[in-house]
Amino acid sequence: LPLPLTAADHGHGYWWELSMRQVEVSRTLVFDQPRNGRAFFETLVADNLDLGRPEKVELIFGRRIPKTSKTTGVFATRVVTRGVDVTINVGYKHSRVKEYFKEGRALRIETVINDPNDLGVLRRIVHLDELVGKARAVNRRLLDAERVGQGCVLASPALSGSRGRPSWMVGGPQP
């Protein structure tokens, strides 16, 4: 990158640093039997329509939202349908989590952080590892919140039997 300031600028006390404007962290869980994956995702959507409520947003984003909150934005779960594709969107301040069934065979979770302060991280690029860690934690907490949801999609008849049921272990999903 070209330097925006000259040596004379530095001599007058001006400086610059790289900062983050937007960071996206994703997680993809691939199903070995796509028809079971579709059933899993449809049940997941039905069981978790309340993800956008403040108490769930607190769990997912790992941030406390006081009752007298000055948190901007609307707390809601947006379920968007385009053709046969369904997407779940949950927002918090300037950030969001999007979850969808990708290419008919994988569950995809994308966390987009448009303001690192939303997760209590400073904007400077030296804090990128911390921000990525917190965004990955958002993805994990979303799965955890869904796992303990009202109807617990893991008990779905579509996922009965050991091959259709995904398992989570250290290192990611296991067959």
Coordinates of N, CA and C in Angstrom, one line a residue:
L1 N 0.8 -1.2 0.0 CA 0.0 0.0 0.0 C 0.9 1.2 0.0
P2 N 0.5 2.2 -0.8 CA 1.3 3.5 -0.7 C 1.0 4.2 0.6
L3 N 2.1 4.8 1.1 CA 2.0 5.5 2.4 C 1.2 6.8 2.1
P4 N 0.2 7.1 2.9 CA -0.6 8.3 2.7 C 0.1 9.6 3.3
L5 N 1.1 9.4 4.1 CA 1.7 10.6 4.7 C 3.2 10.6 4.3
T6 N 3.7 11.8 4.2 CA 5.1 12.0 3.9 C 5.9 12.1 5.2
A7 N 7.2 12.1 5.0 CA 8.1 12.3 6.2 C 7.9 13.6 6.9
A8 N 7.5 14.6 6.1 CA 7.2 15.9 6.6 C 6.0 15.9 7.5
D9 N 5.0 15.1 7.0 CA 3.7 14.9 7.8 C 4.1 14.3 9.1
H10 N 4.9 13.2 9.1 CA 5.3 12.6 10.4 C 6.0 13.5 11.3
G11 N 6.8 14.4 10.7 CA 7.6 15.4 11.5 C 6.6 16.4 12.2
H12 N 5.5 16.6 11.6 CA 4.5 17.5 12.2 C 3.5 16.8 13.2
G13 N 3.8 15.5 13.4 CA 3.0 14.8 14.4 C 1.8 13.9 13.8
Y14 N 1.7 13.9 12.5 CA 0.6 13.1 11.9 C 1.1 11.7 11.8
W15 N 0.2 10.7 11.9 CA 0.5 9.3 11.7 C -0.7 8.6 11.2
W16 N -0.5 7.3 10.8 CA -1.6 6.5 10.3 C -1.4 5.1 10.7
E17 N -2.5 4.3 10.8 CA -2.4 2.9 11.1 C -3.6 2.2 10.3
L18 N -3.4 1.0 10.0 CA -4.4 0.2 9.3 C -5.5 -0.1 10.3
S19 N -6.8 -0.1 9.8 CA -7.9 -0.4 10.7 C -8.9 -1.3 9.9
M20 N -9.8 -1.9 10.7 CA -10.8 -2.8 10.1 C -12.1 -2.1 9.9
R21 N -12.7 -2.3 8.7 CA -14.0 -1.7 8.4 C -15.0 -2.8 8.5
Q22 N -14.7 -4.0 7.9 CA -15.7 -5.1 7.9 C -14.9 -6.4 7.9
V23 N -15.3 -7.3 8.8 CA -14.7 -8.6 8.9 C -15.8 -9.7 8.8
E24 N -15.6 -10.7 8.0 CA -16.5 -11.8 7.9 C -15.8 -13.1 8.3
V25 N -16.5 -13.9 9.2 CA -16.0 -15.2 9.6 C -17.1 -16.2 9.3
S26 N -16.8 -17.3 8.7 CA -17.8 -18.3 8.4 C -17.5 -19.6 8.9
R27 N -18.5 -20.5 9.0 CA -18.3 -21.9 9.3 C -19.3 -22.7 8.4
T28 N -18.8 -23.8 7.9 CA -19.6 -24.6 7.0 C -19.6 -26.0 7.5
L29 N -20.8 -26.6 7.7 CA -20.9 -28.0 8.2 C -21.5 -28.7 7.0
V30 N -20.8 -29.7 6.4 CA -21.3 -30.4 5.2 C -21.9 -31.7 5.7
F31 N -23.1 -32.0 5.1 CA -23.8 -33.2 5.4 C -23.4 -34.3 4.4
D32 N -23.3 -35.5 4.9 CA -22.9 -36.6 4.0 C -24.2 -37.1 3.2
Q33 N -25.4 -36.8 3.7 CA -26.6 -37.1 3.1 C -27.4 -35.8 2.9
P34 N -27.4 -35.2 1.7 CA -28.0 -33.9 1.6 C -29.5 -33.8 1.9
R35 N -30.2 -34.9 1.6 CA -31.7 -34.8 1.9 C -31.9 -34.7 3.4
N36 N -31.0 -35.3 4.3 CA -31.1 -35.1 5.7 C -30.7 -33.7 6.1
G37 N -29.7 -33.1 5.4 CA -29.3 -31.8 5.7 C -30.4 -30.8 5.4
R38 N -31.2 -31.0 4.4 CA -32.3 -30.1 4.1 C -33.4 -30.2 5.1
A39 N -33.7 -31.4 5.6 CA -34.7 -31.6 6.6 C -34.2 -31.0 7.9
F40 N -32.9 -31.2 8.2 CA -32.3 -30.6 9.4 C -32.4 -29.1 9.4
F41 N -32.1 -28.4 8.3 CA -32.2 -27.0 8.2 C -33.6 -26.5 8.3
E42 N -34.5 -27.1 7.6 CA -36.0 -26.7 7.7 C -36.5 -26.8 9.1
T43 N -36.1 -27.8 9.9 CA -36.5 -28.0 11.3 C -35.8 -26.9 12.1
L44 N -34.6 -26.7 11.8 CA -33.8 -25.7 12.5 C -34.4 -24.3 12.4
V45 N -34.9 -23.9 11.3 CA -35.6 -22.6 11.1 C -36.8 -22.6 11.9
A46 N -37.6 -23.6 11.8 CA -38.9 -23.7 12.5 C -38.7 -23.6 14.0
D47 N -37.7 -24.3 14.5 CA -37.5 -24.3 16.0 C -36.8 -23.0 16.5
N48 N -36.3 -22.2 15.7 CA -35.5 -21.1 16.2 C -35.9 -19.7 15.6
L49 N -37.2 -19.5 15.5 CA -37.6 -18.2 15.0 C -37.5 -17.1 16.0
D50 N -37.1 -17.4 17.2 CA -36.9 -16.4 18.3 C -35.5 -16.0 18.5
L51 N -34.6 -16.3 17.6 CA -33.1 -16.0 17.8 C -32.9 -14.5 17.9
G52 N -33.7 -13.7 17.3 CA -33.5 -12.2 17.3 C -34.0 -11.5 18.5
R53 N -34.6 -12.2 19.5 CA -35.0 -11.6 20.7 C -33.8 -11.2 21.5
P54 N -33.9 -10.1 22.3 CA -32.7 -9.5 23.0 C -32.0 -10.6 23.9
E55 N -32.8 -11.4 24.6 CA -32.1 -12.4 25.4 C -31.3 -13.5 24.6
K56 N -31.8 -13.8 23.4 CA -31.0 -14.7 22.6 C -29.8 -14.0 21.9
V57 N -30.0 -12.7 21.5 CA -28.9 -11.9 20.9 C -27.8 -11.8 21.9
E58 N -28.1 -11.6 23.2 CA -27.1 -11.6 24.3 C -26.3 -12.9 24.3
L59 N -27.0 -14.0 24.2 CA -26.3 -15.3 24.2 C -25.4 -15.5 23.0
I60 N -25.9 -15.2 21.8 CA -25.2 -15.4 20.6 C -24.0 -14.5 20.4
F61 N -24.2 -13.2 20.7 CA -23.1 -12.2 20.5 C -22.2 -12.1 21.7
G62 N -22.6 -12.7 22.8 CA -21.8 -12.7 24.0 C -21.7 -11.3 24.6
R63 N -22.7 -10.5 24.5 CA -22.8 -9.1 25.0 C -24.0 -8.9 25.8
R64 N -23.9 -8.2 26.9 CA -25.0 -7.9 27.8 C -25.8 -6.8 27.2
I65 N -27.1 -6.9 27.1 CA -28.0 -5.8 26.7 C -28.9 -5.4 27.8
P66 N -28.6 -4.3 28.5 CA -29.4 -3.9 29.7 C -30.8 -3.5 29.2
K67 N -31.7 -3.6 30.2 CA -33.1 -3.3 29.9 C -33.3 -1.9 29.5
T68 N -32.4 -1.0 30.0 CA -32.5 0.4 29.6 C -31.5 0.7 28.5
S69 N -31.4 -0.2 27.5 CA -30.4 -0.3 26.5 C -30.5 0.9 25.5
K70 N -29.3 1.4 25.1 CA -29.2 2.4 24.0 C -28.7 1.7 22.8
T71 N -28.8 0.3 22.8 CA -28.4 -0.4 21.6 C -29.3 -0.1 20.4
T72 N -28.7 0.3 19.3 CA -29.4 0.7 18.1 C -29.9 -0.5 17.3
G73 N -30.9 -0.3 16.5 CA -31.4 -1.4 15.7 C -32.6 -2.1 16.2
V74 N -33.1 -3.0 15.5 CA -34.3 -3.7 15.8 C -33.9 -5.1 16.2
F75 N -34.4 -5.7 17.3 CA -34.2 -7.0 17.6 C -35.2 -7.9 16.9
A76 N -34.8 -8.7 16.0 CA -35.7 -9.5 15.2 C -34.9 -10.6 14.5
T77 N -35.7 -11.7 14.2 CA -35.1 -12.8 13.4 C -35.7 -12.5 12.0
R78 N -34.9 -12.4 11.0 CA -35.4 -12.2 9.7 C -35.2 -13.5 8.9
V79 N -36.3 -14.1 8.5 CA -36.2 -15.3 7.7 C -36.5 -14.9 6.2
V80 N -35.6 -14.9 5.4 CA -35.7 -14.5 4.0 C -35.8 -15.7 3.1
T81 N -36.8 -15.7 2.2 CA -37.0 -16.8 1.3 C -36.8 -16.3 -0.1
R82 N -35.9 -16.9 -0.9 CA -35.7 -16.6 -2.3 C -35.8 -17.9 -3.0
G83 N -37.0 -18.1 -3.7 CA -37.2 -19.3 -4.4 C -37.4 -20.4 -3.3
V84 N -36.5 -21.4 -3.3 CA -36.6 -22.5 -2.3 C -35.5 -22.3 -1.2
D85 N -34.7 -21.2 -1.4 CA -33.6 -21.0 -0.4 C -34.1 -20.1 0.7
V86 N -33.8 -20.6 1.9 CA -34.2 -19.9 3.2 C -32.9 -19.4 3.9
T87 N -33.0 -18.2 4.4 CA -31.8 -17.6 5.1 C -32.4 -17.0 6.4
I88 N -31.6 -17.3 7.5 CA -31.9 -16.7 8.8 C -30.9 -15.6 9.1
N89 N -31.4 -14.4 9.5 CA -30.5 -13.3 9.8 C -30.8 -12.8 11.2
V90 N -29.8 -12.6 12.0 CA -29.9 -12.1 13.3 C -28.9 -10.9 13.4
G91 N -29.4 -9.7 13.8 CA -28.5 -8.6 13.9 C -28.3 -8.1 15.3
Y92 N -27.2 -7.5 15.5 CA -26.8 -6.8 16.7 C -26.0 -5.6 16.4
K93 N -26.5 -4.4 16.7 CA -25.9 -3.1 16.4 C -25.6 -3.1 14.9
H94 N -24.3 -3.1 14.5 CA -23.9 -3.0 13.1 C -23.4 -4.3 12.6
S95 N -23.6 -5.4 13.3 CA -23.1 -6.7 12.9 C -24.3 -7.6 12.7
R96 N -24.1 -8.8 12.1 CA -25.1 -9.7 11.9 C -24.6 -11.1 11.7
V97 N -25.4 -12.1 11.9 CA -25.2 -13.5 11.7 C -26.2 -14.0 10.6
K98 N -25.7 -14.6 9.6 CA -26.6 -15.2 8.6 C -26.3 -16.7 8.5
E99 N -27.4 -17.4 8.4 CA -27.3 -18.9 8.3 C -28.2 -19.4 7.2
Y100 N -27.7 -20.3 6.4 CA -28.4 -20.8 5.3 C -27.9 -22.2 4.9
F101 N -28.7 -22.8 4.1 CA -28.4 -24.2 3.6 C -27.7 -24.0 2.2
K102 N -26.4 -24.2 2.1 CA -25.6 -23.9 1.0 C -25.5 -25.0 0.0
E103 N -25.8 -24.7 -1.3 CA -25.7 -25.7 -2.4 C -26.3 -27.0 -2.1
G104 N -27.4 -27.0 -1.3 CA -28.1 -28.3 -1.1 C -27.4 -29.3 -0.3
R105 N -26.3 -29.0 0.4 CA -25.6 -30.0 1.1 C -24.8 -29.5 2.4
A106 N -24.9 -28.2 2.7 CA -24.1 -27.8 3.8 C -24.8 -26.7 4.6
L107 N -24.6 -26.7 5.9 CA -25.2 -25.6 6.7 C -24.1 -24.5 6.8
R108 N -24.4 -23.3 6.4 CA -23.4 -22.2 6.4 C -23.8 -21.2 7.4
I109 N -22.8 -20.7 8.2 CA -23.0 -19.6 9.2 C -22.0 -18.6 8.8
E110 N -22.4 -17.3 8.6 CA -21.5 -16.2 8.3 C -21.8 -15.1 9.3
T111 N -20.8 -14.7 10.1 CA -20.8 -13.6 11.0 C -20.1 -12.4 10.3
V112 N -20.8 -11.3 10.1 CA -20.2 -10.1 9.5 C -20.2 -9.0 10.6
I113 N -19.0 -8.6 10.9 CA -18.8 -7.5 11.9 C -18.4 -6.2 11.1
N114 N -19.4 -5.3 11.2 CA -19.2 -4.0 10.5 C -18.6 -3.0 11.4
D115 N -18.6 -3.2 12.7 CA -18.0 -2.3 13.7 C -17.4 -3.2 14.8
P116 N -16.1 -3.3 14.9 CA -15.5 -4.2 15.9 C -15.9 -3.8 17.3
N117 N -16.3 -2.6 17.6 CA -16.7 -2.2 18.9 C -18.0 -2.9 19.3
D118 N -18.7 -3.4 18.4 CA -19.9 -4.2 18.7 C -19.6 -5.4 19.6
L119 N -18.4 -6.0 19.4 CA -17.9 -7.1 20.2 C -16.8 -6.7 21.2
G120 N -16.7 -5.4 21.4 CA -15.7 -4.9 22.4 C -14.3 -5.0 22.0
V121 N -14.0 -4.9 20.7 CA -12.7 -5.0 20.1 C -12.4 -3.6 19.4
L122 N -11.1 -3.2 19.6 CA -10.7 -2.0 18.9 C -10.5 -2.2 17.4
R123 N -10.6 -1.1 16.6 CA -10.5 -1.2 15.1 C -9.2 -1.5 14.5
R124 N -8.1 -1.2 15.3 CA -6.7 -1.3 14.7 C -6.5 -2.7 14.2
I125 N -5.7 -2.9 13.2 CA -5.5 -4.2 12.6 C -4.7 -5.1 13.5
V126 N -4.0 -4.6 14.5 CA -3.3 -5.5 15.4 C -4.3 -6.3 16.3
H127 N -5.6 -5.9 16.3 CA -6.6 -6.6 17.0 C -7.4 -7.6 16.2
L128 N -6.9 -7.8 15.0 CA -7.7 -8.7 14.1 C -7.8 -10.1 14.7
D129 N -6.8 -10.7 15.2 CA -6.9 -12.1 15.8 C -8.0 -12.1 16.9
E130 N -8.0 -11.1 17.7 CA -9.0 -11.0 18.8 C -10.4 -11.0 18.2
L131 N -10.6 -10.1 17.2 CA -11.9 -10.0 16.5 C -12.3 -11.3 15.9
V132 N -11.4 -12.0 15.2 CA -11.8 -13.2 14.5 C -12.1 -14.3 15.5
G133 N -11.4 -14.3 16.7 CA -11.8 -15.2 17.7 C -13.2 -15.0 18.3
K134 N -13.5 -13.7 18.5 CA -14.8 -13.4 19.0 C -15.9 -13.7 18.0
A135 N -15.6 -13.5 16.7 CA -16.6 -13.8 15.6 C -16.8 -15.3 15.5
R136 N -15.7 -16.1 15.6 CA -15.9 -17.6 15.6 C -16.7 -18.0 16.8
A137 N -16.5 -17.3 18.0 CA -17.3 -17.7 19.2 C -18.8 -17.4 18.9
V138 N -19.1 -16.3 18.2 CA -20.5 -16.0 17.8 C -21.1 -17.2 17.0
N139 N -20.3 -17.7 16.0 CA -20.8 -18.8 15.2 C -21.1 -20.0 16.1
R140 N -20.1 -20.3 17.0 CA -20.3 -21.5 17.9 C -21.5 -21.3 18.8
R141 N -21.7 -20.1 19.4 CA -22.8 -19.8 20.3 C -24.1 -19.9 19.5
L142 N -24.2 -19.5 18.3 CA -25.4 -19.7 17.5 C -25.8 -21.2 17.4
L143 N -24.8 -22.0 17.1 CA -25.1 -23.4 17.0 C -25.5 -24.0 18.4
D144 N -24.9 -23.5 19.5 CA -25.2 -23.9 20.8 C -26.7 -23.5 21.2
A145 N -27.0 -22.3 20.8 CA -28.4 -21.8 21.1 C -29.4 -22.6 20.3
E146 N -29.1 -23.0 19.1 CA -30.0 -23.8 18.3 C -30.1 -25.2 18.8
R147 N -29.0 -25.7 19.3 CA -29.0 -27.1 19.8 C -29.9 -27.2 21.0
V148 N -30.0 -26.2 21.8 CA -30.9 -26.3 23.0 C -32.2 -25.6 22.8
G149 N -32.5 -25.3 21.5 CA -33.8 -24.7 21.2 C -35.0 -25.5 21.6
Q150 N -36.2 -24.9 21.5 CA -37.4 -25.5 22.0 C -37.6 -26.9 21.6
G151 N -37.6 -27.3 20.3 CA -37.9 -28.6 19.9 C -36.6 -29.4 19.7
C152 N -35.5 -28.9 19.9 CA -34.2 -29.5 19.7 C -34.1 -30.3 18.4
V153 N -33.7 -29.6 17.3 CA -33.7 -30.2 16.0 C -32.9 -31.5 15.9
L154 N -32.0 -31.7 16.8 CA -31.2 -32.9 16.8 C -32.1 -34.2 17.1
A155 N -33.3 -33.9 17.6 CA -34.2 -35.1 17.9 C -35.1 -35.3 16.7
S156 N -34.9 -34.6 15.6 CA -35.8 -34.7 14.4 C -35.8 -36.1 13.9
P157 N -36.9 -36.6 13.4 CA -37.0 -38.0 12.8 C -36.1 -38.1 11.6
A158 N -35.9 -36.9 10.9 CA -35.1 -36.9 9.7 C -33.7 -37.3 10.0
L159 N -33.3 -37.1 11.2 CA -31.9 -37.3 11.6 C -31.7 -38.5 12.5
S160 N -32.7 -39.4 12.5 CA -32.6 -40.6 13.3 C -31.5 -41.5 12.7
G161 N -30.9 -42.3 13.5 CA -29.8 -43.2 13.0 C -28.5 -42.5 13.1
S162 N -27.4 -43.2 13.2 CA -26.1 -42.6 13.5 C -25.5 -41.8 12.3
R163 N -25.9 -42.3 11.1 CA -25.3 -41.6 9.9 C -25.9 -40.3 9.6
G164 N -27.2 -40.1 9.9 CA -27.8 -38.8 9.6 C -27.6 -37.7 10.6
R165 N -27.1 -38.1 11.8 CA -27.0 -37.2 12.9 C -25.6 -36.6 12.9
P166 N -25.5 -35.2 12.8 CA -24.1 -34.7 12.8 C -23.6 -34.7 14.2
S167 N -22.3 -34.8 14.4 CA -21.7 -34.8 15.7 C -20.6 -33.7 15.7
W168 N -20.5 -33.0 16.9 CA -19.5 -32.0 17.0 C -18.4 -32.5 18.0
M169 N -17.2 -32.4 17.5 CA -16.0 -32.8 18.4 C -14.9 -31.8 18.1
V170 N -13.9 -31.9 18.9 CA -12.8 -30.9 18.7 C -12.3 -31.1 17.3
G171 N -12.1 -30.0 16.6 CA -11.6 -30.1 15.2 C -12.8 -30.0 14.2
G172 N -14.0 -29.9 14.7 CA -15.1 -29.7 13.8 C -16.0 -30.9 13.7
P173 N -17.0 -30.9 12.8 CA -18.0 -31.9 12.7 C -17.3 -33.2 12.2
Q174 N -17.8 -34.3 12.7 CA -17.2 -35.6 12.4 C -18.3 -36.5 11.7
P175 N -17.9 -37.4 10.8 CA -18.9 -38.3 10.2 C -19.5 -39.3 11.1

